[in-house]
Amino acid sequence: MKKFTSGICCLLLFAGSFAQTINQKLQKAFIQFEADSQLKHAISSLYIIDAKTGEVVFDKNSRIGLCPASTQKIITAVTAFELLGKDYQYKTELSYRGKIEKDGILNGDLWLTGAFDPTFGSWRFLNTKENIILSNWKQALIRTGIKQFANVYYSEQAGLGLQSIPDGWIWQDIGNYYGAGSRPLNWKENQFDMLLKSKHDKGLLTVVQDYGDESANFDNEVLSAEKGSGDNAYIYLTPNSKHGFIKGTIPIDRDSFKISGSLSNPPVTFLKKLLDSFILVNKLQNIFYKAAVIEDYKSGAF
């Protein structure tokens, strides 16, 4: 009995020393992290608990309110993995309502339904790239026998509201790629690339070679700055807006300098791409709102 008791005590002492060692290692690592020159005028926090016991392993500034920035994505990803499971797949659907006549004319309309897929059209994966998505959807329509249709409808799901970004996001962020909101239909991570050409001298206005977002137009106020100054240009564009502007600076002597923005209306951008890949006869005509956020696209044959 004495040997058994002494054995338990040893295990407890070992466990305590092990936990203490982890805490000490974390303290040492965090001190080194805070010593970085980039954090000279910053505040950081770290809070670690044992997932099994709930015991606090390390705590530094956990009660100070800080902006989580991109670290918030960790919580979102873990939550999705926990609730949806590792085998979950998003289903963005293109369907039709009506009857397909013998000549391939759809006596009805196409309907696009988003599923909040964050990878739809993303360049990061082979099966989500733009050309793959558009080709698969076109072939799927051809297999149904549809050769001509009148309208394509897209609608946001009821009860979700029309805002794609939360309160509190600053004006300088929301028009840039890292400030892109989330929609039931996301396209290419709701991001577009704009190409600028700078002059040989500092202070001169740049030239926009490619605006990138076909659903909006921009006023350009970006100037040329010293070589090596980096990307200091910002895009100002609100969700669903058709007009924005860009300001700031990019380095001199750059023929094709890329800055990335947040798509004003990802569903509109996607449907234009989709219809452009279909239409051979008639061109895309008017886009207008019906009911809440239902958009009617006039198209033709393919």
mmCIF file of C-alpha atoms in Angstrom:
data_model
loop_
_atom_site.group_PDB
_atom_site.id
_atom_site.type_symbol
_atom_site.label_atom_id
_atom_site.label_comp_id
_atom_site.label_asym_id
_atom_site.label_seq_id
_atom_site.Cartn_x
_atom_site.Cartn_y
_atom_site.Cartn_z
ATOM 1 C CA MET A 1 0.000 0.000 0.000
ATOM 2 C CA LYS A 2 2.877 2.337 0.861
ATOM 3 C CA LYS A 3 4.543 1.613 -2.479
ATOM 4 C CA PHE A 4 1.266 2.280 -4.300
ATOM 5 C CA THR A 5 0.759 5.568 -2.447
ATOM 6 C CA SER A 6 4.315 6.712 -3.089
ATOM 7 C CA GLY A 7 3.881 5.834 -6.770
ATOM 8 C CA ILE A 8 0.795 8.058 -7.051
ATOM 9 C CA CYS A 9 2.669 10.910 -5.365
ATOM 10 C CA CYS A 10 5.485 10.570 -7.866
ATOM 11 C CA LEU A 11 3.033 10.690 -10.750
ATOM 12 C CA LEU A 12 1.405 13.816 -9.344
ATOM 13 C CA LEU A 13 4.778 15.479 -8.858
ATOM 14 C CA PHE A 14 5.760 14.529 -12.413
ATOM 15 C CA ALA A 15 2.517 15.871 -13.816
ATOM 16 C CA GLY A 16 2.919 19.090 -11.861
ATOM 17 C CA SER A 17 6.481 19.582 -13.043
ATOM 18 C CA PHE A 18 5.414 18.820 -16.622
ATOM 19 C CA ALA A 19 2.624 21.435 -16.480
ATOM 20 C CA GLN A 20 5.012 23.904 -14.923
ATOM 21 C CA THR A 21 7.541 23.259 -17.680
ATOM 22 C CA ILE A 22 4.942 23.965 -20.352
ATOM 23 C CA ASN A 23 3.971 27.206 -18.597
ATOM 24 C CA GLN A 24 7.601 28.241 -18.344
ATOM 25 C CA LYS A 25 8.212 27.462 -21.995
ATOM 26 C CA LEU A 26 5.188 29.508 -22.986
ATOM 27 C CA GLN A 27 6.295 32.411 -20.826
ATOM 28 C CA LYS A 28 9.769 32.334 -22.381
ATOM 29 C CA ALA A 29 8.371 32.127 -25.927
ATOM 30 C CA PHE A 30 5.924 34.971 -25.303
ATOM 31 C CA ILE A 31 8.652 37.205 -23.866
ATOM 32 C CA GLN A 32 10.702 36.617 -27.026
ATOM 33 C CA PHE A 33 7.630 37.327 -29.141
ATOM 34 C CA GLU A 34 6.969 40.642 -27.355
ATOM 35 C CA ALA A 35 10.618 41.637 -27.795
ATOM 36 C CA ASP A 36 10.166 41.812 -31.575
ATOM 37 C CA SER A 37 10.705 45.378 -32.801
ATOM 38 C CA GLN A 38 7.402 45.278 -34.725
ATOM 39 C CA LEU A 39 5.566 44.965 -31.389
ATOM 40 C CA LYS A 40 7.366 47.896 -29.753
ATOM 41 C CA HIS A 41 4.190 49.995 -29.582
ATOM 42 C CA ALA A 42 1.663 47.148 -29.683
ATOM 43 C CA ILE A 43 -0.317 45.043 -27.219
ATOM 44 C CA SER A 44 -0.679 41.288 -27.632
ATOM 45 C CA SER A 45 -2.487 38.611 -25.661
ATOM 46 C CA LEU A 46 -2.464 34.842 -25.342
ATOM 47 C CA TYR A 47 -4.809 32.562 -23.402
ATOM 48 C CA ILE A 48 -4.310 28.790 -23.340
ATOM 49 C CA ILE A 49 -6.370 26.201 -21.470
ATOM 50 C CA ASP A 50 -6.262 22.433 -21.145
ATOM 51 C CA ALA A 51 -9.004 21.156 -23.471
ATOM 52 C CA LYS A 52 -9.761 18.198 -21.185
ATOM 53 C CA THR A 53 -9.758 19.855 -17.762
ATOM 54 C CA GLY A 54 -10.425 23.519 -18.548
ATOM 55 C CA GLU A 55 -7.409 24.471 -16.469
ATOM 56 C CA VAL A 56 -5.620 27.660 -17.508
ATOM 57 C CA VAL A 57 -2.144 26.804 -18.779
ATOM 58 C CA PHE A 58 -1.072 30.315 -19.766
ATOM 59 C CA ASP A 59 -2.665 33.748 -19.534
ATOM 60 C CA LYS A 60 -1.289 37.099 -20.636
ATOM 61 C CA ASN A 61 -3.549 40.119 -21.231
ATOM 62 C CA SER A 62 -6.608 37.909 -21.802
ATOM 63 C CA ARG A 63 -8.952 40.517 -20.314
ATOM 64 C CA ILE A 64 -7.789 43.343 -22.570
ATOM 65 C CA GLY A 65 -10.077 44.000 -25.534
ATOM 66 C CA LEU A 66 -8.073 43.623 -28.761
ATOM 67 C CA CYS A 67 -8.980 43.321 -32.429
ATOM 68 C CA PRO A 68 -8.462 39.646 -33.362
ATOM 69 C CA ALA A 69 -7.896 40.353 -37.080
ATOM 70 C CA SER A 70 -7.165 37.231 -39.119
ATOM 71 C CA THR A 71 -6.686 35.031 -36.040
ATOM 72 C CA GLN A 72 -10.504 35.015 -35.841
ATOM 73 C CA LYS A 73 -10.431 32.700 -38.874
ATOM 74 C CA ILE A 74 -9.029 29.945 -36.656
ATOM 75 C CA ILE A 75 -12.179 29.980 -34.507
ATOM 76 C CA THR A 76 -14.419 30.088 -37.590
ATOM 77 C CA ALA A 77 -12.605 27.180 -39.244
ATOM 78 C CA VAL A 78 -12.622 25.026 -36.109
ATOM 79 C CA THR A 79 -16.327 25.734 -35.536
ATOM 80 C CA ALA A 80 -17.216 24.791 -39.118
ATOM 81 C CA PHE A 81 -15.171 21.613 -38.858
ATOM 82 C CA GLU A 82 -16.886 20.697 -35.592
ATOM 83 C CA LEU A 83 -20.463 21.432 -36.724
ATOM 84 C CA LEU A 84 -20.318 20.428 -40.403
ATOM 85 C CA GLY A 85 -17.780 17.618 -40.292
ATOM 86 C CA LYS A 86 -14.732 16.878 -42.429
ATOM 87 C CA ASP A 87 -16.765 15.450 -45.338
ATOM 88 C CA TYR A 88 -19.169 18.391 -45.717
ATOM 89 C CA GLN A 89 -19.491 19.815 -49.236
ATOM 90 C CA TYR A 90 -21.134 23.083 -50.260
ATOM 91 C CA LYS A 91 -23.754 22.881 -53.012
ATOM 92 C CA THR A 92 -24.104 25.960 -55.198
ATOM 93 C CA GLU A 93 -26.971 25.159 -57.545
ATOM 94 C CA LEU A 94 -28.080 26.305 -60.973
ATOM 95 C CA SER A 95 -31.585 24.999 -61.661
ATOM 96 C CA TYR A 96 -34.452 25.761 -64.032
ATOM 97 C CA ARG A 97 -38.171 26.262 -63.705
ATOM 98 C CA GLY A 98 -40.456 25.601 -66.605
ATOM 99 C CA LYS A 99 -40.533 23.271 -69.599
ATOM 100 C CA ILE A 100 -37.848 22.534 -72.155
ATOM 101 C CA GLU A 101 -39.403 22.600 -75.635
ATOM 102 C CA LYS A 102 -38.328 20.294 -78.456
ATOM 103 C CA ASP A 103 -36.154 22.954 -80.059
ATOM 104 C CA GLY A 104 -34.198 23.409 -76.806
ATOM 105 C CA ILE A 105 -35.886 26.649 -75.794
ATOM 106 C CA LEU A 106 -36.585 26.805 -72.081
ATOM 107 C CA ASN A 107 -40.125 28.026 -71.508
ATOM 108 C CA GLY A 108 -39.161 29.303 -68.075
ATOM 109 C CA ASP A 109 -36.136 30.633 -66.208
ATOM 110 C CA LEU A 110 -32.812 29.598 -64.715
ATOM 111 C CA TRP A 111 -32.304 30.035 -60.959
ATOM 112 C CA LEU A 112 -29.024 30.412 -59.121
ATOM 113 C CA THR A 113 -28.884 29.454 -55.431
ATOM 114 C CA GLY A 114 -25.822 30.168 -53.313
ATOM 115 C CA ALA A 115 -24.643 27.964 -50.433
ATOM 116 C CA PHE A 116 -22.088 30.279 -48.763
ATOM 117 C CA ASP A 117 -19.242 28.315 -50.368
ATOM 118 C CA PRO A 118 -16.039 30.303 -49.600
ATOM 119 C CA THR A 119 -14.078 28.401 -52.275
ATOM 120 C CA PHE A 120 -16.437 28.929 -55.230
ATOM 121 C CA GLY A 121 -14.224 30.185 -58.064
ATOM 122 C CA SER A 122 -11.122 30.214 -55.854
ATOM 123 C CA TRP A 123 -7.764 29.930 -57.616
ATOM 124 C CA ARG A 124 -6.291 27.933 -54.712
ATOM 125 C CA PHE A 125 -7.752 24.550 -55.676
ATOM 126 C CA LEU A 126 -7.889 22.773 -59.022
ATOM 127 C CA ASN A 127 -11.613 21.948 -59.007
ATOM 128 C CA THR A 128 -12.682 25.432 -57.851
ATOM 129 C CA LYS A 129 -10.877 27.522 -60.474
ATOM 130 C CA GLU A 130 -12.964 29.903 -62.602
ATOM 131 C CA ASN A 131 -12.576 28.027 -65.893
ATOM 132 C CA ILE A 132 -13.456 24.691 -64.256
ATOM 133 C CA ILE A 133 -16.614 26.081 -62.618
ATOM 134 C CA LEU A 134 -17.848 27.792 -65.784
ATOM 135 C CA SER A 135 -17.093 24.777 -67.995
ATOM 136 C CA ASN A 136 -18.826 22.322 -65.652
ATOM 137 C CA TRP A 137 -21.961 24.455 -65.425
ATOM 138 C CA LYS A 138 -22.129 25.018 -69.165
ATOM 139 C CA GLN A 139 -21.792 21.286 -69.853
ATOM 140 C CA ALA A 140 -24.452 20.517 -67.244
ATOM 141 C CA LEU A 141 -26.907 22.876 -68.969
ATOM 142 C CA ILE A 142 -26.130 21.370 -72.364
ATOM 143 C CA ARG A 143 -26.865 17.905 -70.999
ATOM 144 C CA THR A 144 -30.348 19.042 -69.960
ATOM 145 C CA GLY A 145 -31.078 19.912 -73.594
ATOM 146 C CA ILE A 146 -31.456 23.646 -72.939
ATOM 147 C CA LYS A 147 -30.178 25.700 -75.872
ATOM 148 C CA GLN A 148 -31.889 29.004 -75.182
ATOM 149 C CA PHE A 149 -33.309 30.704 -72.104
ATOM 150 C CA ALA A 150 -34.865 34.032 -71.297
ATOM 151 C CA ASN A 151 -33.726 34.968 -67.773
ATOM 152 C CA VAL A 152 -31.406 33.966 -64.987
ATOM 153 C CA TYR A 153 -32.547 34.811 -61.467
ATOM 154 C CA TYR A 154 -30.415 35.067 -58.376
ATOM 155 C CA SER A 155 -31.781 35.755 -54.916
ATOM 156 C CA GLU A 156 -30.289 36.110 -51.461
ATOM 157 C CA GLN A 157 -31.810 33.768 -48.912
ATOM 158 C CA ALA A 158 -34.609 35.280 -46.868
ATOM 159 C CA GLY A 159 -33.921 36.421 -43.329
ATOM 160 C CA LEU A 160 -30.183 36.977 -43.767
ATOM 161 C CA GLY A 161 -30.318 40.694 -44.417
ATOM 162 C CA LEU A 162 -28.602 42.571 -47.213
ATOM 163 C CA GLN A 163 -25.352 43.553 -45.493
ATOM 164 C CA SER A 164 -22.323 41.447 -46.352
ATOM 165 C CA ILE A 165 -20.023 43.012 -43.765
ATOM 166 C CA PRO A 166 -20.553 43.541 -40.011
ATOM 167 C CA ASP A 167 -20.761 46.840 -38.150
ATOM 168 C CA GLY A 168 -17.494 48.431 -37.137
ATOM 169 C CA TRP A 169 -15.359 47.677 -40.191
ATOM 170 C CA ILE A 170 -13.459 50.798 -41.200
ATOM 171 C CA TRP A 171 -13.846 52.619 -44.492
ATOM 172 C CA GLN A 172 -10.176 52.119 -45.397
ATOM 173 C CA ASP A 173 -10.513 48.320 -45.193
ATOM 174 C CA ILE A 174 -13.820 47.276 -46.742
ATOM 175 C CA GLY A 175 -12.903 48.087 -50.363
ATOM 176 C CA ASN A 176 -9.684 46.054 -50.209
ATOM 177 C CA TYR A 177 -9.330 42.287 -50.604
ATOM 178 C CA TYR A 178 -8.853 41.668 -46.871
ATOM 179 C CA GLY A 179 -12.107 43.535 -46.191
ATOM 180 C CA ALA A 180 -14.282 41.403 -48.473
ATOM 181 C CA GLY A 181 -17.624 40.427 -46.968
ATOM 182 C CA SER A 182 -19.414 37.098 -47.073
ATOM 183 C CA ARG A 183 -22.376 36.350 -49.338
ATOM 184 C CA PRO A 184 -24.609 33.333 -50.020
ATOM 185 C CA LEU A 185 -22.803 33.331 -53.357
ATOM 186 C CA ASN A 186 -19.109 34.148 -53.138
ATOM 187 C CA TRP A 187 -16.985 34.338 -56.273
ATOM 188 C CA LYS A 188 -13.180 34.085 -56.472
ATOM 189 C CA GLU A 189 -12.994 34.785 -52.720
ATOM 190 C CA ASN A 190 -14.856 38.037 -53.479
ATOM 191 C CA GLN A 191 -11.570 39.535 -54.642
ATOM 192 C CA PHE A 192 -10.408 41.272 -57.807
ATOM 193 C CA ASP A 193 -7.006 42.518 -58.991
ATOM 194 C CA MET A 194 -6.407 46.005 -60.345
ATOM 195 C CA LEU A 195 -3.296 46.804 -62.417
ATOM 196 C CA LEU A 196 -1.600 50.220 -62.238
ATOM 197 C CA LYS A 197 1.266 51.778 -64.164
ATOM 198 C CA SER A 198 3.421 54.372 -62.400
ATOM 199 C CA LYS A 199 5.447 57.234 -63.874
ATOM 200 C CA HIS A 200 9.211 57.866 -63.790
ATOM 201 C CA ASP A 201 8.955 60.775 -61.357
ATOM 202 C CA LYS A 202 7.491 60.922 -57.871
ATOM 203 C CA GLY A 203 4.186 62.673 -57.310
ATOM 204 C CA LEU A 204 2.746 61.998 -60.768
ATOM 205 C CA LEU A 205 -0.640 60.374 -61.274
ATOM 206 C CA THR A 206 -0.592 56.678 -62.157
ATOM 207 C CA VAL A 207 -2.474 55.063 -65.043
ATOM 208 C CA VAL A 208 -5.011 52.268 -64.490
ATOM 209 C CA GLN A 209 -4.355 49.451 -66.966
ATOM 210 C CA ASP A 210 -7.064 47.096 -65.745
ATOM 211 C CA TYR A 211 -9.795 47.972 -63.222
ATOM 212 C CA GLY A 212 -10.515 44.306 -62.512
ATOM 213 C CA ASP A 213 -14.077 44.705 -61.193
ATOM 214 C CA GLU A 214 -16.430 44.934 -64.177
ATOM 215 C CA SER A 215 -19.422 45.820 -61.995
ATOM 216 C CA ALA A 216 -17.936 49.142 -60.798
ATOM 217 C CA ASN A 217 -15.983 52.138 -62.080
ATOM 218 C CA PHE A 218 -13.316 54.089 -60.195
ATOM 219 C CA ASP A 219 -11.768 57.528 -59.889
ATOM 220 C CA ASN A 220 -7.975 57.238 -59.709
ATOM 221 C CA GLU A 221 -5.939 59.356 -57.261
ATOM 222 C CA VAL A 222 -2.945 57.016 -56.849
ATOM 223 C CA LEU A 223 0.443 58.736 -57.225
ATOM 224 C CA SER A 224 3.960 57.507 -57.958
ATOM 225 C CA ALA A 225 6.308 57.341 -54.953
ATOM 226 C CA GLU A 226 9.964 56.486 -54.372
ATOM 227 C CA LYS A 227 11.297 53.138 -55.545
ATOM 228 C CA GLY A 228 10.859 50.356 -52.989
ATOM 229 C CA SER A 229 8.088 52.183 -51.135
ATOM 230 C CA GLY A 230 5.729 49.221 -51.626
ATOM 231 C CA ASP A 231 1.962 49.029 -51.937
ATOM 232 C CA ASN A 232 0.402 52.026 -50.182
ATOM 233 C CA ALA A 233 -2.651 52.258 -52.430
ATOM 234 C CA TYR A 234 -6.163 51.734 -51.077
ATOM 235 C CA ILE A 235 -9.428 50.944 -52.838
ATOM 236 C CA TYR A 236 -12.584 52.612 -51.515
ATOM 237 C CA LEU A 237 -15.721 50.776 -52.581
ATOM 238 C CA THR A 238 -18.827 49.827 -50.616
ATOM 239 C CA PRO A 239 -20.788 46.576 -51.138
ATOM 240 C CA ASN A 240 -23.260 46.732 -54.051
ATOM 241 C CA SER A 241 -21.858 50.088 -55.139
ATOM 242 C CA LYS A 242 -21.116 50.809 -58.786
ATOM 243 C CA HIS A 243 -18.668 53.646 -58.138
ATOM 244 C CA GLY A 244 -15.539 53.930 -56.021
ATOM 245 C CA PHE A 245 -12.095 55.503 -55.991
ATOM 246 C CA ILE A 246 -8.475 54.590 -55.322
ATOM 247 C CA LYS A 247 -5.840 56.708 -53.596
ATOM 248 C CA GLY A 248 -2.383 56.417 -52.084
ATOM 249 C CA THR A 249 0.958 55.593 -53.715
ATOM 250 C CA ILE A 250 2.883 52.841 -55.517
ATOM 251 C CA PRO A 251 6.606 52.800 -56.433
ATOM 252 C CA ILE A 252 7.869 54.617 -59.534
ATOM 253 C CA ASP A 253 8.740 52.839 -62.780
ATOM 254 C CA ARG A 254 6.289 49.964 -62.434
ATOM 255 C CA ASP A 255 4.586 48.860 -65.638
ATOM 256 C CA SER A 256 2.028 46.538 -64.083
ATOM 257 C CA PHE A 257 1.645 46.965 -60.319
ATOM 258 C CA LYS A 258 -1.129 44.849 -58.805
ATOM 259 C CA ILE A 259 -3.391 45.904 -55.954
ATOM 260 C CA SER A 260 -6.312 43.748 -54.833
ATOM 261 C CA GLY A 261 -9.821 44.863 -53.952
ATOM 262 C CA SER A 262 -13.115 43.536 -52.639
ATOM 263 C CA LEU A 263 -15.765 42.775 -55.262
ATOM 264 C CA SER A 264 -18.703 45.138 -54.976
ATOM 265 C CA ASN A 265 -21.264 42.512 -55.959
ATOM 266 C CA PRO A 266 -19.863 38.968 -56.346
ATOM 267 C CA PRO A 267 -23.128 37.397 -57.645
ATOM 268 C CA VAL A 268 -23.367 40.007 -60.409
ATOM 269 C CA THR A 269 -19.740 39.422 -61.382
ATOM 270 C CA PHE A 270 -20.217 35.664 -61.490
ATOM 271 C CA LEU A 271 -23.425 35.766 -63.523
ATOM 272 C CA LYS A 272 -21.827 38.049 -66.077
ATOM 273 C CA LYS A 273 -18.977 35.552 -66.443
ATOM 274 C CA LEU A 274 -21.446 32.681 -66.671
ATOM 275 C CA LEU A 275 -23.590 34.323 -69.329
ATOM 276 C CA ASP A 276 -20.562 35.491 -71.295
ATOM 277 C CA SER A 277 -19.518 31.843 -71.546
ATOM 278 C CA PHE A 278 -22.988 30.895 -72.860
ATOM 279 C CA ILE A 279 -24.153 33.686 -75.096
ATOM 280 C CA LEU A 280 -23.416 33.542 -78.821
ATOM 281 C CA VAL A 281 -26.316 35.551 -80.208
ATOM 282 C CA ASN A 282 -27.711 38.132 -77.839
ATOM 283 C CA LYS A 283 -25.607 40.119 -75.408
ATOM 284 C CA LEU A 284 -26.275 40.728 -71.733
ATOM 285 C CA GLN A 285 -28.866 43.441 -71.382
ATOM 286 C CA ASN A 286 -30.347 45.239 -68.388
ATOM 287 C CA ILE A 287 -29.838 44.147 -64.795
ATOM 288 C CA PHE A 288 -32.475 45.264 -62.328
ATOM 289 C CA TYR A 289 -33.729 44.429 -58.858
ATOM 290 C CA LYS A 290 -37.011 42.646 -58.236
ATOM 291 C CA ALA A 291 -38.532 42.101 -54.799
ATOM 292 C CA ALA A 292 -35.724 41.906 -52.222
ATOM 293 C CA VAL A 293 -32.441 41.046 -53.894
ATOM 294 C CA ILE A 294 -33.617 39.140 -56.942
ATOM 295 C CA GLU A 295 -31.837 40.111 -60.126
ATOM 296 C CA ASP A 296 -33.131 39.423 -63.606
ATOM 297 C CA TYR A 297 -30.549 38.767 -66.316
ATOM 298 C CA LYS A 298 -31.640 38.972 -69.948
ATOM 299 C CA SER A 299 -29.728 36.495 -72.038
ATOM 300 C CA GLY A 300 -30.011 34.556 -75.261
ATOM 301 C CA ALA A 301 -28.881 31.391 -76.996
ATOM 302 C CA PHE A 302 -25.732 29.385 -76.611
#
